[in-house]
Tab-separated table of C-alpha atoms in Angstrom:
chain	number	residue	atom	x	y	z
N	1	MET	CA	-37.381	-194.181	26.443
N	2	THR	CA	-35.067	-192.209	28.690
N	3	LYS	CA	-35.750	-192.595	32.389
N	4	GLN	CA	-36.649	-189.404	34.042
N	5	LEU	CA	-34.465	-188.515	36.935
N	6	THR	CA	-36.457	-188.002	40.225
N	7	THR	CA	-34.070	-187.125	42.953
N	8	VAL	CA	-30.964	-184.957	43.381
N	9	GLU	CA	-28.863	-187.944	43.956
N	10	GLU	CA	-29.795	-189.427	40.467
N	11	SER	CA	-29.146	-186.077	38.688
N	12	LYS	CA	-25.662	-185.839	40.238
N	13	MET	CA	-24.939	-189.207	38.752
N	14	THR	CA	-25.470	-187.862	35.284
N	15	TYR	CA	-22.945	-184.937	35.613
N	16	ARG	CA	-20.093	-185.324	33.416
N	17	PRO	CA	-17.833	-182.042	33.186
N	18	GLU	CA	-16.493	-183.206	29.781
N	19	VAL	CA	-19.679	-182.633	28.076
N	20	HIS	CA	-20.617	-179.314	29.573
N	21	PRO	CA	-20.093	-176.169	27.515
N	22	ARG	CA	-16.729	-174.463	27.758
N	23	HIS	CA	-16.200	-170.851	28.114
N	24	VAL	CA	-15.845	-169.017	24.715
N	25	ARG	CA	-14.643	-165.604	23.763
N	26	VAL	CA	-17.407	-163.031	23.958
N	27	LEU	CA	-17.603	-160.068	21.707
N	28	ALA	CA	-17.227	-157.063	24.019
N	29	TYR	CA	-19.269	-153.884	23.594
N	30	ALA	CA	-15.921	-151.851	23.132
N	31	GLU	CA	-15.113	-154.188	20.363
N	32	ALA	CA	-18.607	-153.945	18.732
N	33	ARG	CA	-18.319	-150.011	18.855
N	34	VAL	CA	-14.895	-150.182	16.946
N	35	VAL	CA	-16.407	-152.487	14.355
N	36	LEU	CA	-19.597	-150.272	14.280
N	37	ASP	CA	-17.503	-147.115	13.861
N	38	ALA	CA	-15.169	-148.563	11.220
N	39	ALA	CA	-18.247	-149.367	9.109
N	40	LEU	CA	-20.052	-146.235	9.500
N	41	ALA	CA	-16.845	-144.329	8.637
N	42	GLU	CA	-16.687	-146.301	5.482
N	43	ALA	CA	-20.155	-145.473	4.678
N	44	GLU	CA	-19.430	-141.820	5.207
N	45	ARG	CA	-16.324	-142.083	3.009
N	46	ILE	CA	-18.203	-143.565	0.120
N	47	GLY	CA	-21.162	-141.172	0.523
N	48	VAL	CA	-23.804	-143.741	1.429
N	49	PRO	CA	-26.105	-142.964	4.460
N	50	ALA	CA	-26.323	-146.562	6.039
N	51	SER	CA	-27.467	-148.400	9.020
N	52	VAL	CA	-25.065	-150.916	10.566
N	53	ALA	CA	-25.827	-153.564	13.220
N	54	VAL	CA	-23.436	-155.632	15.329
N	55	LEU	CA	-24.911	-158.704	16.943
N	56	ASP	CA	-23.205	-160.838	19.583
N	57	ALA	CA	-23.020	-164.623	19.427
N	58	GLY	CA	-26.492	-164.889	21.022
N	59	ARG	CA	-27.855	-163.074	18.090
N	60	GLU	CA	-28.810	-160.030	20.101
N	61	PRO	CA	-27.971	-156.332	19.095
N	62	LEU	CA	-24.751	-155.115	20.764
N	63	ALA	CA	-24.090	-151.857	18.716
N	64	PHE	CA	-26.222	-150.115	16.181
N	65	GLY	CA	-25.977	-146.937	14.165
N	66	ARG	CA	-28.313	-145.251	11.494
N	67	GLN	CA	-26.796	-142.382	9.911
N	68	ASP	CA	-28.752	-139.343	9.062
N	69	GLY	CA	-30.392	-139.797	5.634
N	70	ALA	CA	-30.480	-143.567	5.801
N	71	GLY	CA	-33.840	-145.053	5.090
N	72	LEU	CA	-35.964	-146.311	7.945
N	73	LEU	CA	-35.993	-149.908	6.772
N	74	THR	CA	-32.295	-150.026	6.531
N	75	GLY	CA	-32.027	-150.639	10.317
N	76	GLU	CA	-34.147	-153.742	10.178
N	77	VAL	CA	-32.416	-155.000	7.001
N	78	ALA	CA	-28.987	-154.464	8.551
N	79	THR	CA	-29.940	-156.286	11.698
N	80	GLY	CA	-31.480	-159.182	9.588
N	81	LYS	CA	-28.415	-159.491	7.599
N	82	ALA	CA	-26.205	-159.661	10.728
N	83	PHE	CA	-28.636	-162.110	12.384
N	84	THR	CA	-28.548	-164.371	9.203
N	85	ALA	CA	-24.604	-164.346	9.269
N	86	ILE	CA	-24.383	-165.292	12.812
N	87	SER	CA	-27.212	-167.819	12.712
N	88	LEU	CA	-25.664	-169.699	9.737
N	89	GLY	CA	-22.064	-168.955	9.997
N	90	THR	CA	-21.666	-167.568	6.528
N	91	ALA	CA	-22.036	-164.273	4.769
N	92	SER	CA	-25.711	-163.452	4.236
N	93	GLY	CA	-25.336	-163.010	0.450
N	94	ASP	CA	-23.906	-166.641	0.168
N	95	LEU	CA	-27.340	-167.900	0.684
N	96	SER	CA	-29.313	-165.870	-1.947
N	97	VAL	CA	-29.238	-168.394	-4.663
N	98	ALA	CA	-30.095	-171.331	-2.211
N	99	ALA	CA	-33.048	-169.426	-0.636
N	100	ASN	CA	-34.562	-168.598	-3.984
N	101	THR	CA	-37.553	-170.608	-4.997
N	102	GLY	CA	-36.379	-174.019	-5.913
N	103	GLY	CA	-33.098	-173.666	-3.908
N	104	ASP	CA	-32.022	-176.044	-1.238
N	105	PHE	CA	-33.054	-173.455	1.436
N	106	ALA	CA	-36.128	-172.071	-0.415
N	107	ALA	CA	-38.275	-172.685	2.646
N	108	LEU	CA	-35.759	-171.331	5.206
N	109	HIS	CA	-37.710	-168.185	5.720
N	110	HIS	CA	-40.691	-170.204	6.929
N	111	ALA	CA	-38.662	-172.250	9.402
N	112	THR	CA	-37.590	-169.572	11.755
N	113	SER	CA	-39.514	-166.944	13.841
N	114	ARG	CA	-37.099	-164.262	12.965
N	115	ASN	CA	-36.570	-162.845	9.433
N	116	LEU	CA	-33.412	-164.127	7.601
N	117	VAL	CA	-32.015	-161.714	5.050
N	118	THR	CA	-30.230	-163.665	2.142
N	119	PHE	CA	-28.657	-160.818	0.341
N	120	ALA	CA	-25.304	-159.354	0.689
N	121	GLY	CA	-24.023	-157.121	3.332
N	122	GLY	CA	-23.955	-159.485	6.475
N	123	PHE	CA	-20.790	-161.146	7.648
N	124	PRO	CA	-19.820	-163.345	10.624
N	125	LEU	CA	-17.219	-162.143	13.104
N	126	VAL	CA	-14.941	-165.156	13.796
N	127	ASP	CA	-12.360	-165.128	16.569
N	128	ALA	CA	-8.926	-165.738	14.987
N	129	GLU	CA	-7.506	-167.688	17.927
N	130	SER	CA	-10.466	-170.176	18.531
N	131	GLY	CA	-12.315	-170.099	15.210
N	132	ASN	CA	-15.581	-169.401	17.174
N	133	LEU	CA	-18.209	-167.270	15.904
N	134	VAL	CA	-18.409	-164.317	18.304
N	135	GLY	CA	-20.864	-162.022	16.396
N	136	ALA	CA	-21.857	-160.548	13.180
N	137	ILE	CA	-22.111	-157.345	11.329
N	138	GLY	CA	-24.874	-156.276	8.812
N	139	ALA	CA	-25.051	-153.117	6.702
N	140	SER	CA	-27.785	-151.531	4.617
N	141	GLY	CA	-28.397	-148.355	2.791
N	142	GLY	CA	-26.513	-148.633	-0.585
N	143	SER	CA	-26.289	-151.030	-3.362
N	144	LEU	CA	-25.345	-154.601	-2.558
N	145	ASP	CA	-21.675	-153.725	-3.383
N	146	GLU	CA	-21.660	-150.692	-1.082
N	147	ASP	CA	-23.303	-152.730	1.696
N	148	ILE	CA	-20.561	-155.153	1.242
N	149	ALA	CA	-17.776	-152.639	1.324
N	150	ILE	CA	-19.274	-150.973	4.520
N	151	ALA	CA	-19.634	-154.314	6.419
N	152	GLN	CA	-16.346	-155.442	5.286
N	153	ALA	CA	-14.794	-152.353	6.851
N	154	GLY	CA	-16.236	-153.492	10.122
N	155	VAL	CA	-14.871	-156.929	9.698
N	156	ALA	CA	-11.397	-155.533	8.957
N	157	ALA	CA	-11.518	-153.419	12.085
N	158	PHE	CA	-12.472	-156.606	14.093
N	159	LEU	CA	-9.506	-158.580	12.581
N	160	GLU	CA	-7.230	-155.629	13.579
N	161	LEU	CA	-8.272	-155.874	17.193
N	162	ALA	CA	-6.912	-159.372	17.337
N	163	ARG	CA	-3.429	-158.310	16.293
């Protein structure tokens, strides 16, 4: 059993700067808008009314857009795809087989309080310099291939920002 610290002096004795979190790069709102705008431009280019969500590393919405004609559910699905990508550090579609009945992650949907979306169209945004996850993008409104293309346009814009 761990001894509970009872005084300020005792708590100071446990301070070890080497184990404290370090500052990591944060996805800025302006960057999120560039990512969002690139994805929405791709949706327009291919003729698919879509919703796109960009989340920060804390898994909270930073930028969102729903084009005219996109279904009402597409916003929630796009956000869920991005949430899944940032939470698990992989493309949302990579989990589709593992999350199916009998897969390694079949119970994953029941293990969290927020909905995970395990079909394609969500991608993590990884800082090229540090390798840290700084956010994620999710797209919904078309076929899975169209959603992938829309989200990947946003990822490409993010990567261009780092150059």
